mmCIF file of C-alpha atoms in Angstrom:
data_model
loop_
_atom_site.group_PDB
_atom_site.id
_atom_site.type_symbol
_atom_site.label_atom_id
_atom_site.label_comp_id
_atom_site.label_asym_id
_atom_site.label_seq_id
_atom_site.Cartn_x
_atom_site.Cartn_y
_atom_site.Cartn_z
ATOM 1 C CA MET A 28 27.739 -36.743 -10.257
ATOM 2 C CA ASP A 29 25.907 -34.121 -12.449
ATOM 3 C CA THR A 30 28.064 -34.510 -15.623
ATOM 4 C CA GLN A 31 25.993 -31.999 -17.513
ATOM 5 C CA LYS A 32 26.589 -29.295 -14.786
ATOM 6 C CA LEU A 33 30.402 -29.923 -14.446
ATOM 7 C CA SER A 34 30.837 -29.725 -18.247
ATOM 8 C CA ALA A 35 28.838 -26.552 -18.450
ATOM 9 C CA VAL A 36 30.777 -24.843 -15.608
ATOM 10 C CA ALA A 37 33.965 -25.719 -17.136
ATOM 11 C CA SER A 38 33.047 -24.493 -20.398
ATOM 12 C CA ALA A 39 31.693 -21.140 -18.949
ATOM 13 C CA ILE A 40 34.877 -20.594 -17.276
ATOM 14 C CA VAL A 41 36.907 -20.515 -20.630
ATOM 15 C CA SER A 42 34.143 -19.348 -22.900
ATOM 16 C CA HIS A 43 34.862 -16.655 -25.625
ATOM 17 C CA ALA A 44 37.819 -14.469 -24.676
ATOM 18 C CA LYS A 45 37.780 -15.495 -21.173
ATOM 19 C CA GLY A 46 40.144 -16.915 -18.762
ATOM 20 C CA VAL A 47 41.006 -17.238 -14.922
ATOM 21 C CA LEU A 48 42.259 -14.641 -12.596
ATOM 22 C CA ALA A 49 44.167 -16.575 -9.790
ATOM 23 C CA ALA A 50 43.776 -14.554 -6.657
ATOM 24 C CA ASP A 51 44.652 -17.449 -4.345
ATOM 25 C CA GLU A 52 47.877 -16.403 -2.861
ATOM 26 C CA SER A 53 48.681 -17.931 0.487
ATOM 27 C CA SER A 54 49.085 -15.381 3.637
ATOM 28 C CA PRO A 55 52.924 -15.700 3.271
ATOM 29 C CA THR A 56 52.808 -15.324 -0.510
ATOM 30 C CA ILE A 57 50.625 -12.194 -0.501
ATOM 31 C CA LYS A 58 52.816 -10.735 2.232
ATOM 32 C CA LYS A 59 55.773 -10.841 -0.213
ATOM 33 C CA ARG A 60 53.670 -9.208 -2.862
ATOM 34 C CA PHE A 61 52.865 -6.434 -0.115
ATOM 35 C CA ASP A 62 56.105 -6.166 0.942
ATOM 36 C CA SER A 63 57.410 -5.161 -2.573
ATOM 37 C CA ILE A 64 55.123 -2.097 -2.236
ATOM 38 C CA ASP A 65 55.932 -1.388 1.352
ATOM 39 C CA VAL A 66 52.036 -2.470 2.496
ATOM 40 C CA GLU A 67 51.523 -4.360 5.522
ATOM 41 C CA SER A 68 49.866 -7.557 5.196
ATOM 42 C CA THR A 69 46.936 -7.787 7.627
ATOM 43 C CA GLU A 70 43.388 -9.102 7.097
ATOM 44 C CA PRO A 71 42.047 -5.615 6.329
ATOM 45 C CA THR A 72 44.576 -4.633 3.744
ATOM 46 C CA ARG A 73 44.293 -8.137 2.284
ATOM 47 C CA ARG A 74 40.545 -7.836 2.027
ATOM 48 C CA ARG A 75 40.700 -4.276 0.511
ATOM 49 C CA TYR A 76 42.917 -5.262 -2.078
ATOM 50 C CA ARG A 77 40.927 -8.373 -3.323
ATOM 51 C CA GLU A 78 37.813 -6.158 -3.169
ATOM 52 C CA ILE A 79 39.557 -3.713 -5.697
ATOM 53 C CA LEU A 80 40.263 -6.563 -7.807
ATOM 54 C CA PHE A 81 36.706 -8.073 -7.831
ATOM 55 C CA THR A 82 34.741 -4.898 -8.332
ATOM 56 C CA THR A 83 36.876 -3.643 -11.166
ATOM 57 C CA GLU A 84 34.200 -2.528 -13.860
ATOM 58 C CA GLY A 85 34.060 -4.679 -17.135
ATOM 59 C CA ILE A 86 36.455 -7.705 -16.174
ATOM 60 C CA GLU A 87 33.626 -10.185 -16.257
ATOM 61 C CA GLN A 88 34.336 -9.729 -20.274
ATOM 62 C CA GLU A 89 37.489 -11.354 -20.147
ATOM 63 C CA ILE A 90 37.502 -13.190 -16.471
ATOM 64 C CA GLY A 91 35.452 -16.297 -16.450
ATOM 65 C CA GLY A 92 36.634 -17.410 -13.320
ATOM 66 C CA VAL A 93 38.669 -16.363 -10.098
ATOM 67 C CA ILE A 94 40.643 -18.631 -7.707
ATOM 68 C CA LEU A 95 40.280 -17.606 -4.129
ATOM 69 C CA PHE A 96 42.285 -18.651 -0.974
ATOM 70 C CA ASP A 97 40.457 -19.898 2.121
ATOM 71 C CA GLU A 98 40.421 -16.342 3.643
ATOM 72 C CA THR A 99 39.094 -14.731 0.824
ATOM 73 C CA ILE A 100 36.158 -16.998 0.185
ATOM 74 C CA ARG A 101 34.811 -16.031 3.526
ATOM 75 C CA GLN A 102 35.554 -12.164 3.082
ATOM 76 C CA SER A 103 32.914 -9.613 1.831
ATOM 77 C CA THR A 104 33.069 -6.061 0.424
ATOM 78 C CA LEU A 105 32.500 -3.203 2.803
ATOM 79 C CA ASP A 106 28.835 -3.268 2.023
ATOM 80 C CA GLY A 107 28.803 -6.823 3.260
ATOM 81 C CA VAL A 108 28.623 -8.681 0.083
ATOM 82 C CA PRO A 109 30.511 -12.121 0.310
ATOM 83 C CA PHE A 110 33.079 -12.142 -2.563
ATOM 84 C CA PRO A 111 31.506 -15.446 -3.958
ATOM 85 C CA LYS A 112 28.261 -13.632 -4.467
ATOM 86 C CA LEU A 113 29.780 -10.682 -5.839
ATOM 87 C CA LEU A 114 31.674 -12.578 -8.530
ATOM 88 C CA ALA A 115 28.635 -14.839 -9.243
ATOM 89 C CA GLU A 116 26.334 -11.969 -9.784
ATOM 90 C CA ARG A 117 28.775 -10.598 -12.363
ATOM 91 C CA GLY A 118 28.821 -13.921 -14.319
ATOM 92 C CA ILE A 119 32.293 -14.892 -13.004
ATOM 93 C CA VAL A 120 32.647 -18.421 -11.391
ATOM 94 C CA PRO A 121 34.111 -18.415 -7.974
ATOM 95 C CA GLY A 122 36.713 -20.995 -7.244
ATOM 96 C CA ILE A 123 39.061 -22.109 -4.399
ATOM 97 C CA LYS A 124 42.613 -23.420 -3.860
ATOM 98 C CA VAL A 125 42.417 -26.658 -1.764
ATOM 99 C CA ASP A 126 45.740 -27.842 -1.759
ATOM 100 C CA ARG A 127 47.869 -27.164 1.459
ATOM 101 C CA GLY A 128 51.179 -26.788 -0.325
ATOM 102 C CA ALA A 129 54.279 -28.779 -1.548
ATOM 103 C CA ARG A 130 56.364 -30.705 1.164
ATOM 104 C CA ALA A 131 59.659 -32.823 0.501
ATOM 105 C CA LEU A 132 58.900 -36.070 -0.908
ATOM 106 C CA ALA A 133 60.173 -38.637 1.590
ATOM 107 C CA CYS A 134 63.315 -40.296 0.395
ATOM 108 C CA TYR A 135 63.441 -38.424 -2.751
ATOM 109 C CA PRO A 136 65.816 -35.384 -2.071
ATOM 110 C CA GLY A 137 64.997 -32.079 -3.862
ATOM 111 C CA GLU A 138 61.546 -33.409 -4.962
ATOM 112 C CA LYS A 139 58.113 -32.407 -3.575
ATOM 113 C CA VAL A 140 54.760 -33.750 -3.336
ATOM 114 C CA THR A 141 51.563 -31.571 -2.625
ATOM 115 C CA GLU A 142 49.445 -32.284 0.497
ATOM 116 C CA GLY A 143 46.128 -31.824 1.481
ATOM 117 C CA LEU A 144 44.103 -34.839 0.765
ATOM 118 C CA ASP A 145 43.186 -35.623 4.348
ATOM 119 C CA GLY A 146 39.756 -34.191 5.201
ATOM 120 C CA LEU A 147 39.374 -32.796 1.688
ATOM 121 C CA ARG A 148 35.869 -34.339 1.182
ATOM 122 C CA ASP A 149 34.471 -32.359 3.956
ATOM 123 C CA ARG A 150 36.459 -29.207 3.092
ATOM 124 C CA LEU A 151 34.876 -29.336 -0.643
ATOM 125 C CA VAL A 152 31.459 -29.402 0.819
ATOM 126 C CA GLU A 153 31.943 -26.480 2.967
ATOM 127 C CA TYR A 154 33.549 -24.367 -0.152
ATOM 128 C CA ARG A 155 30.432 -25.533 -2.265
ATOM 129 C CA GLU A 156 28.174 -24.052 0.189
ATOM 130 C CA LEU A 157 30.314 -20.888 0.452
ATOM 131 C CA GLY A 158 29.513 -20.604 -3.307
ATOM 132 C CA ALA A 159 32.515 -22.109 -5.197
ATOM 133 C CA GLY A 160 31.955 -23.706 -8.374
ATOM 134 C CA PHE A 161 35.379 -25.041 -9.069
ATOM 135 C CA ALA A 162 38.707 -25.839 -7.022
ATOM 136 C CA LYS A 163 42.427 -26.038 -7.807
ATOM 137 C CA TRP A 164 45.291 -28.082 -6.738
ATOM 138 C CA ARG A 165 48.902 -27.311 -7.587
ATOM 139 C CA ALA A 166 51.660 -29.971 -8.031
ATOM 140 C CA VAL A 167 55.183 -28.748 -7.942
ATOM 141 C CA ILE A 168 57.506 -30.531 -10.366
ATOM 142 C CA GLU A 169 61.340 -29.760 -9.672
ATOM 143 C CA ILE A 170 63.342 -29.862 -13.024
ATOM 144 C CA ASP A 171 67.092 -29.767 -13.851
ATOM 145 C CA GLU A 172 68.945 -30.406 -16.673
ATOM 146 C CA HIS A 173 69.759 -34.210 -16.146
ATOM 147 C CA ASP A 174 67.920 -36.341 -13.440
ATOM 148 C CA ALA A 175 64.913 -34.338 -11.838
ATOM 149 C CA PRO A 176 62.285 -35.050 -11.777
ATOM 150 C CA SER A 177 62.338 -38.723 -10.875
ATOM 151 C CA PRO A 178 59.554 -41.206 -12.417
ATOM 152 C CA PHE A 179 58.343 -41.780 -9.085
ATOM 153 C CA GLY A 180 58.105 -38.020 -8.145
ATOM 154 C CA ILE A 181 56.040 -37.525 -11.116
ATOM 155 C CA ARG A 182 53.823 -40.512 -10.224
ATOM 156 C CA ALA A 183 53.224 -39.481 -6.812
ATOM 157 C CA ASN A 184 51.885 -36.021 -7.862
ATOM 158 C CA ALA A 185 49.808 -37.322 -10.760
ATOM 159 C CA HIS A 186 48.352 -39.642 -8.325
ATOM 160 C CA ALA A 187 47.706 -36.687 -5.774
ATOM 161 C CA LEU A 188 46.201 -34.767 -8.631
ATOM 162 C CA ALA A 189 43.892 -37.491 -9.739
ATOM 163 C CA ARG A 190 42.477 -38.309 -6.223
ATOM 164 C CA TYR A 191 41.766 -34.575 -6.005
ATOM 165 C CA ALA A 192 39.994 -34.302 -9.108
ATOM 166 C CA ALA A 193 37.924 -37.172 -8.502
ATOM 167 C CA LEU A 194 36.535 -36.057 -4.977
ATOM 168 C CA CYS A 195 35.815 -32.429 -6.667
ATOM 169 C CA GLN A 196 33.697 -34.127 -9.144
ATOM 170 C CA GLU A 197 31.976 -36.047 -6.558
ATOM 171 C CA GLU A 198 31.016 -33.227 -4.643
ATOM 172 C CA GLY A 199 30.114 -31.267 -7.641
ATOM 173 C CA LEU A 200 33.024 -28.961 -8.256
ATOM 174 C CA VAL A 201 35.065 -28.851 -11.442
ATOM 175 C CA PRO A 202 38.778 -29.583 -10.629
ATOM 176 C CA ILE A 203 41.479 -27.371 -12.273
ATOM 177 C CA VAL A 204 44.571 -29.782 -12.346
ATOM 178 C CA GLU A 205 47.797 -28.051 -12.222
ATOM 179 C CA PRO A 206 50.894 -29.929 -12.792
ATOM 180 C CA GLU A 207 53.553 -27.115 -12.804
ATOM 181 C CA VAL A 208 56.905 -27.910 -14.334
ATOM 182 C CA LEU A 209 59.129 -25.106 -12.778
ATOM 183 C CA MET A 210 60.849 -22.789 -14.963
ATOM 184 C CA ASP A 211 63.629 -22.274 -12.599
ATOM 185 C CA GLY A 212 67.039 -23.392 -13.534
ATOM 186 C CA GLY A 213 69.174 -23.339 -16.686
ATOM 187 C CA HIS A 214 67.528 -26.109 -18.671
ATOM 188 C CA GLY A 215 66.687 -25.339 -22.407
ATOM 189 C CA ILE A 216 62.971 -25.731 -24.025
ATOM 190 C CA GLU A 217 63.937 -29.089 -25.266
ATOM 191 C CA ARG A 218 64.510 -30.377 -21.610
ATOM 192 C CA CYS A 219 61.239 -28.608 -20.601
ATOM 193 C CA GLU A 220 59.227 -30.286 -23.429
ATOM 194 C CA GLU A 221 60.625 -33.733 -22.323
ATOM 195 C CA VAL A 222 59.712 -33.468 -18.766
ATOM 196 C CA THR A 223 56.244 -31.864 -19.699
ATOM 197 C CA SER A 224 55.452 -34.612 -21.933
ATOM 198 C CA ARG A 225 56.118 -37.294 -19.210
ATOM 199 C CA VAL A 226 54.355 -35.140 -16.477
ATOM 200 C CA LEU A 227 51.037 -34.789 -18.605
ATOM 201 C CA GLU A 228 51.322 -38.692 -19.855
ATOM 202 C CA ALA A 229 51.417 -39.729 -16.168
ATOM 203 C CA VAL A 230 48.646 -37.028 -15.108
ATOM 204 C CA PHE A 231 45.897 -38.204 -17.655
ATOM 205 C CA SER A 232 46.856 -41.936 -17.167
ATOM 206 C CA GLU A 233 45.936 -41.354 -13.476
ATOM 207 C CA LEU A 234 43.001 -39.147 -13.986
ATOM 208 C CA ASP A 235 41.610 -41.992 -16.452
ATOM 209 C CA ALA A 236 42.319 -44.524 -13.800
ATOM 210 C CA HIS A 237 40.306 -42.450 -11.210
ATOM 211 C CA ARG A 238 37.228 -42.134 -13.576
ATOM 212 C CA VAL A 239 37.705 -38.202 -13.811
ATOM 213 C CA LEU A 240 35.043 -36.888 -16.318
ATOM 214 C CA PHE A 241 37.541 -35.233 -18.818
ATOM 215 C CA GLU A 242 34.571 -32.847 -20.092
ATOM 216 C CA GLY A 243 34.175 -31.564 -16.393
ATOM 217 C CA MET A 244 37.857 -30.542 -15.460
ATOM 218 C CA LEU A 245 40.321 -27.816 -16.818
ATOM 219 C CA LEU A 246 44.173 -28.309 -17.131
ATOM 220 C CA LYS A 247 46.455 -25.568 -15.895
ATOM 221 C CA PRO A 248 49.842 -26.503 -17.240
ATOM 222 C CA ASN A 249 53.215 -24.573 -17.495
ATOM 223 C CA MET A 250 54.013 -23.558 -20.968
ATOM 224 C CA VAL A 251 57.015 -25.253 -22.567
ATOM 225 C CA ILE A 252 59.685 -22.776 -21.979
ATOM 226 C CA ALA A 253 63.376 -22.626 -21.016
ATOM 227 C CA GLY A 254 64.507 -22.024 -17.708
ATOM 228 C CA LYS A 255 65.049 -18.358 -16.156
ATOM 229 C CA GLN A 256 68.754 -19.028 -16.153
ATOM 230 C CA CYS A 257 69.111 -20.815 -19.646
ATOM 231 C CA PHE A 258 71.409 -18.595 -21.736
ATOM 232 C CA ARG A 259 68.948 -18.953 -24.758
ATOM 233 C CA GLN A 260 65.567 -17.552 -24.211
ATOM 234 C CA ASN A 261 62.947 -18.630 -26.961
ATOM 235 C CA SER A 262 60.523 -16.484 -28.937
ATOM 236 C CA PRO A 263 56.934 -16.402 -28.394
ATOM 237 C CA GLU A 264 56.469 -18.690 -31.505
ATOM 238 C CA GLU A 265 58.996 -21.123 -30.434
ATOM 239 C CA VAL A 266 57.232 -21.335 -26.995
ATOM 240 C CA ALA A 267 53.996 -21.881 -28.819
ATOM 241 C CA GLU A 268 54.996 -24.467 -31.184
ATOM 242 C CA ALA A 269 56.654 -26.698 -28.445
ATOM 243 C CA THR A 270 53.859 -26.133 -26.144
ATOM 244 C CA ILE A 271 51.019 -26.895 -28.669
ATOM 245 C CA ARG A 272 52.953 -29.964 -29.965
ATOM 246 C CA CYS A 273 53.314 -31.205 -26.354
ATOM 247 C CA LEU A 274 49.563 -30.820 -25.614
ATOM 248 C CA ASN A 275 48.283 -32.272 -28.850
ATOM 249 C CA ARG A 276 50.143 -35.393 -27.876
ATOM 250 C CA TYR A 277 49.052 -35.847 -24.365
ATOM 251 C CA VAL A 278 45.879 -33.804 -23.532
ATOM 252 C CA PRO A 279 42.606 -35.443 -24.512
ATOM 253 C CA ALA A 280 40.154 -33.653 -26.913
ATOM 254 C CA ALA A 281 37.440 -33.795 -24.381
ATOM 255 C CA VAL A 282 38.939 -31.430 -21.917
ATOM 256 C CA PRO A 283 37.173 -28.114 -22.564
ATOM 257 C CA GLY A 284 40.012 -25.851 -21.788
ATOM 258 C CA ILE A 285 43.667 -25.283 -20.984
ATOM 259 C CA VAL A 286 44.584 -22.381 -18.617
ATOM 260 C CA PHE A 287 48.087 -21.685 -18.501
ATOM 261 C CA LEU A 288 49.986 -20.597 -15.392
ATOM 262 C CA SER A 289 52.215 -17.811 -15.946
ATOM 263 C CA GLY A 290 54.938 -19.255 -13.794
ATOM 264 C CA GLY A 291 56.755 -16.114 -13.112
ATOM 265 C CA GLN A 292 56.874 -14.836 -16.622
ATOM 266 C CA LYS A 293 56.546 -10.982 -17.094
ATOM 267 C CA ALA A 294 53.041 -9.897 -17.730
ATOM 268 C CA GLU A 295 53.826 -8.838 -21.474
ATOM 269 C CA GLU A 296 55.651 -12.290 -21.894
ATOM 270 C CA ALA A 297 52.857 -14.296 -20.733
ATOM 271 C CA THR A 298 50.462 -12.598 -22.973
ATOM 272 C CA ALA A 299 52.669 -12.657 -26.025
ATOM 273 C CA ASN A 300 53.340 -16.386 -25.831
ATOM 274 C CA LEU A 301 49.387 -17.172 -25.278
ATOM 275 C CA ASN A 302 48.624 -14.931 -28.319
ATOM 276 C CA ALA A 303 51.365 -16.915 -30.240
ATOM 277 C CA MET A 304 49.599 -20.254 -29.340
ATOM 278 C CA ASN A 305 46.057 -19.062 -30.531
ATOM 279 C CA LYS A 306 47.529 -17.539 -33.749
ATOM 280 C CA MET A 307 48.391 -21.199 -34.762
ATOM 281 C CA GLY A 308 44.489 -21.567 -35.015
ATOM 282 C CA ARG A 309 41.771 -23.745 -33.405
ATOM 283 C CA ARG A 310 42.459 -26.550 -31.015
ATOM 284 C CA PRO A 311 40.116 -29.135 -29.607
ATOM 285 C CA TRP A 312 40.364 -27.346 -26.319
ATOM 286 C CA GLU A 313 40.113 -23.855 -25.622
ATOM 287 C CA VAL A 314 43.712 -22.113 -25.030
ATOM 288 C CA SER A 315 43.471 -19.736 -22.251
ATOM 289 C CA PHE A 316 45.230 -18.268 -19.185
ATOM 290 C CA SER A 317 44.853 -18.630 -15.476
ATOM 291 C CA TYR A 318 47.469 -15.841 -14.514
ATOM 292 C CA GLY A 319 48.356 -14.497 -10.949
ATOM 293 C CA ARG A 320 51.493 -12.374 -10.964
ATOM 294 C CA ALA A 321 50.959 -11.719 -14.786
ATOM 295 C CA LEU A 322 47.769 -10.020 -14.206
ATOM 296 C CA GLN A 323 48.383 -8.607 -10.795
ATOM 297 C CA ALA A 324 51.836 -7.303 -10.835
ATOM 298 C CA PRO A 325 50.604 -4.088 -12.657
ATOM 299 C CA VAL A 326 47.874 -3.641 -10.242
ATOM 300 C CA LEU A 327 50.034 -3.618 -7.201
ATOM 301 C CA ALA A 328 52.419 -1.415 -8.628
ATOM 302 C CA ALA A 329 49.403 1.230 -9.370
ATOM 303 C CA TRP A 330 47.863 0.684 -6.130
ATOM 304 C CA LYS A 331 50.707 1.014 -3.641
ATOM 305 C CA GLY A 332 48.220 0.717 -0.914
ATOM 306 C CA GLN A 333 46.762 4.103 -1.311
ATOM 307 C CA GLU A 334 42.965 4.531 -1.806
ATOM 308 C CA SER A 335 43.786 7.495 -4.067
ATOM 309 C CA ASN A 336 45.410 4.882 -6.345
ATOM 310 C CA VAL A 337 42.397 2.650 -6.590
ATOM 311 C CA ALA A 338 41.148 3.929 -9.951
ATOM 312 C CA ALA A 339 44.640 3.574 -11.541
ATOM 313 C CA ALA A 340 45.059 0.003 -10.113
ATOM 314 C CA GLN A 341 41.726 -1.234 -11.480
ATOM 315 C CA GLN A 342 42.654 0.346 -14.948
ATOM 316 C CA ALA A 343 45.701 -1.817 -14.796
ATOM 317 C CA LEU A 344 43.768 -4.874 -14.176
ATOM 318 C CA LYS A 345 41.276 -3.989 -16.939
ATOM 319 C CA LYS A 346 44.203 -3.292 -19.271
ATOM 320 C CA ARG A 347 45.822 -6.703 -18.577
ATOM 321 C CA ALA A 348 42.631 -8.573 -18.636
ATOM 322 C CA ARG A 349 41.726 -6.984 -22.096
ATOM 323 C CA LEU A 350 45.034 -7.627 -23.568
ATOM 324 C CA ASN A 351 44.784 -11.369 -22.563
ATOM 325 C CA GLY A 352 41.272 -11.453 -23.908
ATOM 326 C CA LEU A 353 42.776 -10.305 -27.351
ATOM 327 C CA ALA A 354 45.445 -13.077 -26.907
ATOM 328 C CA ARG A 355 42.822 -15.684 -26.314
ATOM 329 C CA GLU A 356 41.990 -14.744 -30.155
ATOM 330 C CA GLY A 357 45.339 -14.287 -31.459
ATOM 331 C CA LYS A 358 44.568 -10.516 -31.777
ATOM 332 C CA TYR A 359 47.402 -9.135 -29.360
ATOM 333 C CA SER A 360 50.220 -6.890 -30.494
ATOM 334 C CA PRO A 361 53.262 -5.904 -28.190
ATOM 335 C CA ALA A 362 52.272 -2.344 -29.564
ATOM 336 C CA MET A 363 49.084 -2.316 -27.620
ATOM 337 C CA GLU A 364 51.150 -2.233 -24.184
ATOM 338 C CA ALA A 365 51.679 1.515 -24.588
ATOM 339 C CA GLU A 366 48.314 2.243 -25.410
ATOM 340 C CA ALA A 367 46.161 3.797 -22.312
#
């Protein structure tokens, strides 16, 4: 294991003002995105859409890494440049989603565990040879107001995350560890903090037991936030306070960066919450973003599958990347949303 390289790559992804663009939607998920703009999801349309994202001028200023899907890491620009090479030449680290989705956890109704460990070592070797510098694995943690998740459900997902992370580092890839406590449901922010705390405690216990190098990984957690159906939604300052308190208690200082998932938040909401955290001052780890929908929703709305809209779509991505880069420094303001 090249510990210096792992640490250097992890730190580069979250260097000054930078975060991660999550472009790793599975084929069924991107079909839903395309359906929303009446565009047929085919290999050519998916390839073209990702090319629009990756060739946007200037995004390397705020995007340090891009998570790709298996199909995408094998695709190229119209000029024949492989996407991983295109990104790397711009100073953006290419990454790859390696889990195979969450499935029902046997004997635990309503809970899930992520699959994909079988054959993972060999797949990591292939992805590294295709140009990936990091990988990502998502665990899905169902939450309700009383019982879910169970202690075993948390432990099962934490164990899978740690096995994945250890395999990644063994093959020279930085693991992004993503334990996502879902924001569905009517639970309040206090319940989310309680569950997120238990999840992070279990995850880092397993990572340590598996001898994962904390300096050579990134954490992609949920923000501590009320469920979508909760009658009281919290301010960015309240979200920031609860989230940072939780992370301070359970995330080792050795971890280079925390790249939050947006989890279904609106683009402006995810940016405002990130900004509020960074306004609280410096932390032992970089406090950054790994957004999918919160970066891409405005792009899809502008593009609509039309070549005549490519410039507008790229401008939408550039704007959201710039605003999240400012949020990385606590310098974002909602008033900036109205700016061109």
